[in-house]
XYZ file of N, CA and C in Angstrom:
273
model
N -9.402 -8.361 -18.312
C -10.657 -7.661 -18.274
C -11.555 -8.195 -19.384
N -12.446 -8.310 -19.366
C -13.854 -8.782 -19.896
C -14.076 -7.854 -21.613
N -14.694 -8.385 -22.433
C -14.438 -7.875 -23.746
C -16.011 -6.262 -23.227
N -15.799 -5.799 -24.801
C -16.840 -4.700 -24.724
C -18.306 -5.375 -24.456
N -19.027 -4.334 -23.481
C -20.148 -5.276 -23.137
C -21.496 -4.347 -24.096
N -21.264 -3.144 -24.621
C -21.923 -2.311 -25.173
C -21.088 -1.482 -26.182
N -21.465 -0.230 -27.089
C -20.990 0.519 -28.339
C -21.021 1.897 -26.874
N -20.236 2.399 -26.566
C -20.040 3.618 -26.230
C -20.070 4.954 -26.785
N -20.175 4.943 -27.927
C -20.112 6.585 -28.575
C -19.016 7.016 -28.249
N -19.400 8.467 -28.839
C -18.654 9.331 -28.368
C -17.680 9.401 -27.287
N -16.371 9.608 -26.311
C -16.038 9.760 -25.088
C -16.098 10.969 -25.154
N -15.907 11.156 -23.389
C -16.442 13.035 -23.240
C -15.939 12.546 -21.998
N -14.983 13.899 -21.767
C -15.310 14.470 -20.159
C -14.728 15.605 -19.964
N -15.829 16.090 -18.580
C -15.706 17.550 -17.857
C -14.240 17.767 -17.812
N -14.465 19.166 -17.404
C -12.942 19.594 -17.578
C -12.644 19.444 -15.825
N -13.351 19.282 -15.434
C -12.877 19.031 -13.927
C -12.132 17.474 -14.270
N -12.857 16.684 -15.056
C -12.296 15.649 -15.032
C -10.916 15.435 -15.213
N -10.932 15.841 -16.467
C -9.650 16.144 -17.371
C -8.245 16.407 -16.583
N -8.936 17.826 -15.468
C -7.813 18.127 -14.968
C -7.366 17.441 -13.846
N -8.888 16.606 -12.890
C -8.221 15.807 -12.098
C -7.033 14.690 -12.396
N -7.326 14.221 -13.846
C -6.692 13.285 -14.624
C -5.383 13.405 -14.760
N -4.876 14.718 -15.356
C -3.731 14.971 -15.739
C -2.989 15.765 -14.262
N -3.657 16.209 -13.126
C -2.883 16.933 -11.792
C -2.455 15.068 -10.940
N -3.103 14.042 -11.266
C -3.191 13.183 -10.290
C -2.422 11.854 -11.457
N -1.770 12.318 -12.493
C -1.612 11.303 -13.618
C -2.193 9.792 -13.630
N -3.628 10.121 -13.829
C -4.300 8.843 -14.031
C -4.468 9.090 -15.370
N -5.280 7.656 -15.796
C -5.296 7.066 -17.009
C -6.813 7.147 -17.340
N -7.421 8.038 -18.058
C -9.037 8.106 -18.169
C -9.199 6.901 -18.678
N -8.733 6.224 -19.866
C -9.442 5.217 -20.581
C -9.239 3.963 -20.040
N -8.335 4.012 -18.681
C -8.720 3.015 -18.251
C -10.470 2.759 -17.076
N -10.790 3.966 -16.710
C -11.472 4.035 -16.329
C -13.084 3.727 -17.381
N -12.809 3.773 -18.215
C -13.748 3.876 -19.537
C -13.830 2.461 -19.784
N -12.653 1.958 -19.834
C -12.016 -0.343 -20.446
C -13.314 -0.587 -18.823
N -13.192 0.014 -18.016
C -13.675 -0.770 -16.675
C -15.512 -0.229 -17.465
N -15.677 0.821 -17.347
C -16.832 1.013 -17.422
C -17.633 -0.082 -18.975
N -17.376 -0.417 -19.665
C -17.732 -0.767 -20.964
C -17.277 -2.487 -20.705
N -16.660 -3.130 -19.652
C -16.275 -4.120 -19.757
C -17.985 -4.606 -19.067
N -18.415 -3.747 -18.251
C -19.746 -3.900 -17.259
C -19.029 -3.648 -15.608
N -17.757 -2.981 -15.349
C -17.026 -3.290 -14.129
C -17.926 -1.616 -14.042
N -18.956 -1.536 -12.909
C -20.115 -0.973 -12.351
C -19.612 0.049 -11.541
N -18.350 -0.575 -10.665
C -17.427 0.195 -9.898
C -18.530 0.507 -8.379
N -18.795 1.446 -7.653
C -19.634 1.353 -6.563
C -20.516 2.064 -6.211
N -21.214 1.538 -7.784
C -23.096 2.203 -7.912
C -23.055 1.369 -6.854
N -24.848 1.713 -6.703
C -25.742 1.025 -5.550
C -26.003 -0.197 -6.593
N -26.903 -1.186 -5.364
C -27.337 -2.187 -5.688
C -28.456 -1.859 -7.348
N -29.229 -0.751 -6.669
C -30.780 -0.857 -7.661
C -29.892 -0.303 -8.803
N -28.673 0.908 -8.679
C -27.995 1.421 -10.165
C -27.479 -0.597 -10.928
N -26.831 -1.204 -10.052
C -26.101 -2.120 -10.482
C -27.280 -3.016 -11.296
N -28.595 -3.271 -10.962
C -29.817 -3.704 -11.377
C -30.124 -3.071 -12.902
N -30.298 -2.350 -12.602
C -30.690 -0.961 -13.526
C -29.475 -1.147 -14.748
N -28.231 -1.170 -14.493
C -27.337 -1.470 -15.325
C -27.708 -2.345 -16.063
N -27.809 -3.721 -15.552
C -27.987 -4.967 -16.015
C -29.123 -5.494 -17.267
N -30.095 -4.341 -16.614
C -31.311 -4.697 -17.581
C -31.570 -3.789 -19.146
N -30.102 -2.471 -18.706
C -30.115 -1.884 -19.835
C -29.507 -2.344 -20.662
N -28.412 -3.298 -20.579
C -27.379 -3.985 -20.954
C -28.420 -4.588 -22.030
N -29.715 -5.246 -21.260
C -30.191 -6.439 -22.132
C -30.862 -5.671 -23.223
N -31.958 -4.514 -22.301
C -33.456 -3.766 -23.240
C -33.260 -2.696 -23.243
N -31.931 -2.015 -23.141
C -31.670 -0.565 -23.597
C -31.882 0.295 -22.360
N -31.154 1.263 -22.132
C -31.484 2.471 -21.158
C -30.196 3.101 -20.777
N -29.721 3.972 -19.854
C -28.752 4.822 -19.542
C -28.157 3.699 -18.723
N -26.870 3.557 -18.821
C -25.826 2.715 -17.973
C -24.639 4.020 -17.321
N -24.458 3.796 -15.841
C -23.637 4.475 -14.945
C -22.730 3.571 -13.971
N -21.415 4.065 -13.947
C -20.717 3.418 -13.161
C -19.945 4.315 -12.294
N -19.608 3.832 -11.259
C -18.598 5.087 -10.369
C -17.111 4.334 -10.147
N -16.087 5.021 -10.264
C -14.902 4.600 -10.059
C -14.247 5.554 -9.016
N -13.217 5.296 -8.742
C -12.665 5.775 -7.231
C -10.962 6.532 -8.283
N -10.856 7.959 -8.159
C -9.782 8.471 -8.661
C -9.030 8.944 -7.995
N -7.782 9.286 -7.605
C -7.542 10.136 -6.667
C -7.811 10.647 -5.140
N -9.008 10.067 -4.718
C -9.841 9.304 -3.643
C -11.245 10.727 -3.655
N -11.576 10.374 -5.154
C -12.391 11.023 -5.845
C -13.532 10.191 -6.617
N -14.866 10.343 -6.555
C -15.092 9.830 -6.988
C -15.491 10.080 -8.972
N -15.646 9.387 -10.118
C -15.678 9.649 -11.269
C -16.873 9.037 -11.554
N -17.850 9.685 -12.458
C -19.230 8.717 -12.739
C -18.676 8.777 -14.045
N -19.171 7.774 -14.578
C -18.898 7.485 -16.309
C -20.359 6.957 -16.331
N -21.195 7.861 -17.216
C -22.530 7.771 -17.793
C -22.483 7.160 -19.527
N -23.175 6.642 -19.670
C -23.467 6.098 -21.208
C -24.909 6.420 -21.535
N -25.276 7.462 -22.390
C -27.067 7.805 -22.744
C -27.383 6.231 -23.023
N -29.230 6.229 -22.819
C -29.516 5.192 -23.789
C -29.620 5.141 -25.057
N -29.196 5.783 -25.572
C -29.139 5.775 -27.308
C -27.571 5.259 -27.424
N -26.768 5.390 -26.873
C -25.065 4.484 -26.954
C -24.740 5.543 -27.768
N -24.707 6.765 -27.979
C -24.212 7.816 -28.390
C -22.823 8.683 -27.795
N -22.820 8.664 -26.494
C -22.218 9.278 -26.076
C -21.701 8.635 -24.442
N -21.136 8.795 -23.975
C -20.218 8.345 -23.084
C -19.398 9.374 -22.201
N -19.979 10.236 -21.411
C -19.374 10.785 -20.469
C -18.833 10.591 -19.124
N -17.342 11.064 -18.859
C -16.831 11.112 -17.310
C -17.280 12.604 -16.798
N -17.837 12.906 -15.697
C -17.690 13.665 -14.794
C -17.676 12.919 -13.240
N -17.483 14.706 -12.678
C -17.707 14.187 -11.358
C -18.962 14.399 -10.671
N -19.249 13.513 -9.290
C -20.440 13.641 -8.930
C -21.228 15.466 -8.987
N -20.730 15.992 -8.220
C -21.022 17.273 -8.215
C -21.483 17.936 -9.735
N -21.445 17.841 -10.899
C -21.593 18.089 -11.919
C -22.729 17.491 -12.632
N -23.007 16.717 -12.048
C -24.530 15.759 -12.309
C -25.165 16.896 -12.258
């Protein structure tokens, strides 16, 4: 996997997350190594765009990963402060 592509902050996640995590024994931080490597997971095209250019000139970066046959958003503010997993519904 690809080195850190940004400073993540803080990690955080919902407790829905948490518990999907630990009922389905997945591995959050691997989901986090994917999100921070730039692995986008299956935003849309314009999120995957949008990623790219925050990467360069700053802004909110989002990725979706597939858990449990669930989906997980891992958000990063644009300030690189903080770094949250939830799930869609919680947006």
């Amino acid at each position: 996997m690809s080195k850190r592509k940004f400073p993540m902050g803080q990690l955080v996640a919902t407790l829905a997350v948490i518990e999907l995590m630990r009922k389905e024994s997945i591995n959050l931080e691997e989901l986090f190594a994917l999100h921070v490597a730039g692995e986008w997971g299956s935003v849309s095209e314009a999120t995957r765009a949008d990623n790219e250019r925050a990467l360069a000139g700053g802004g909110r970066l989002v990725s979706i990963h597939e858990a449990a046959g669930r989906r997980v958003w891992i958000v990063t503010e644009a300030d690189r402060t903080r770094t949250t997993a939830l799930l869609p519904e919680e947006f």
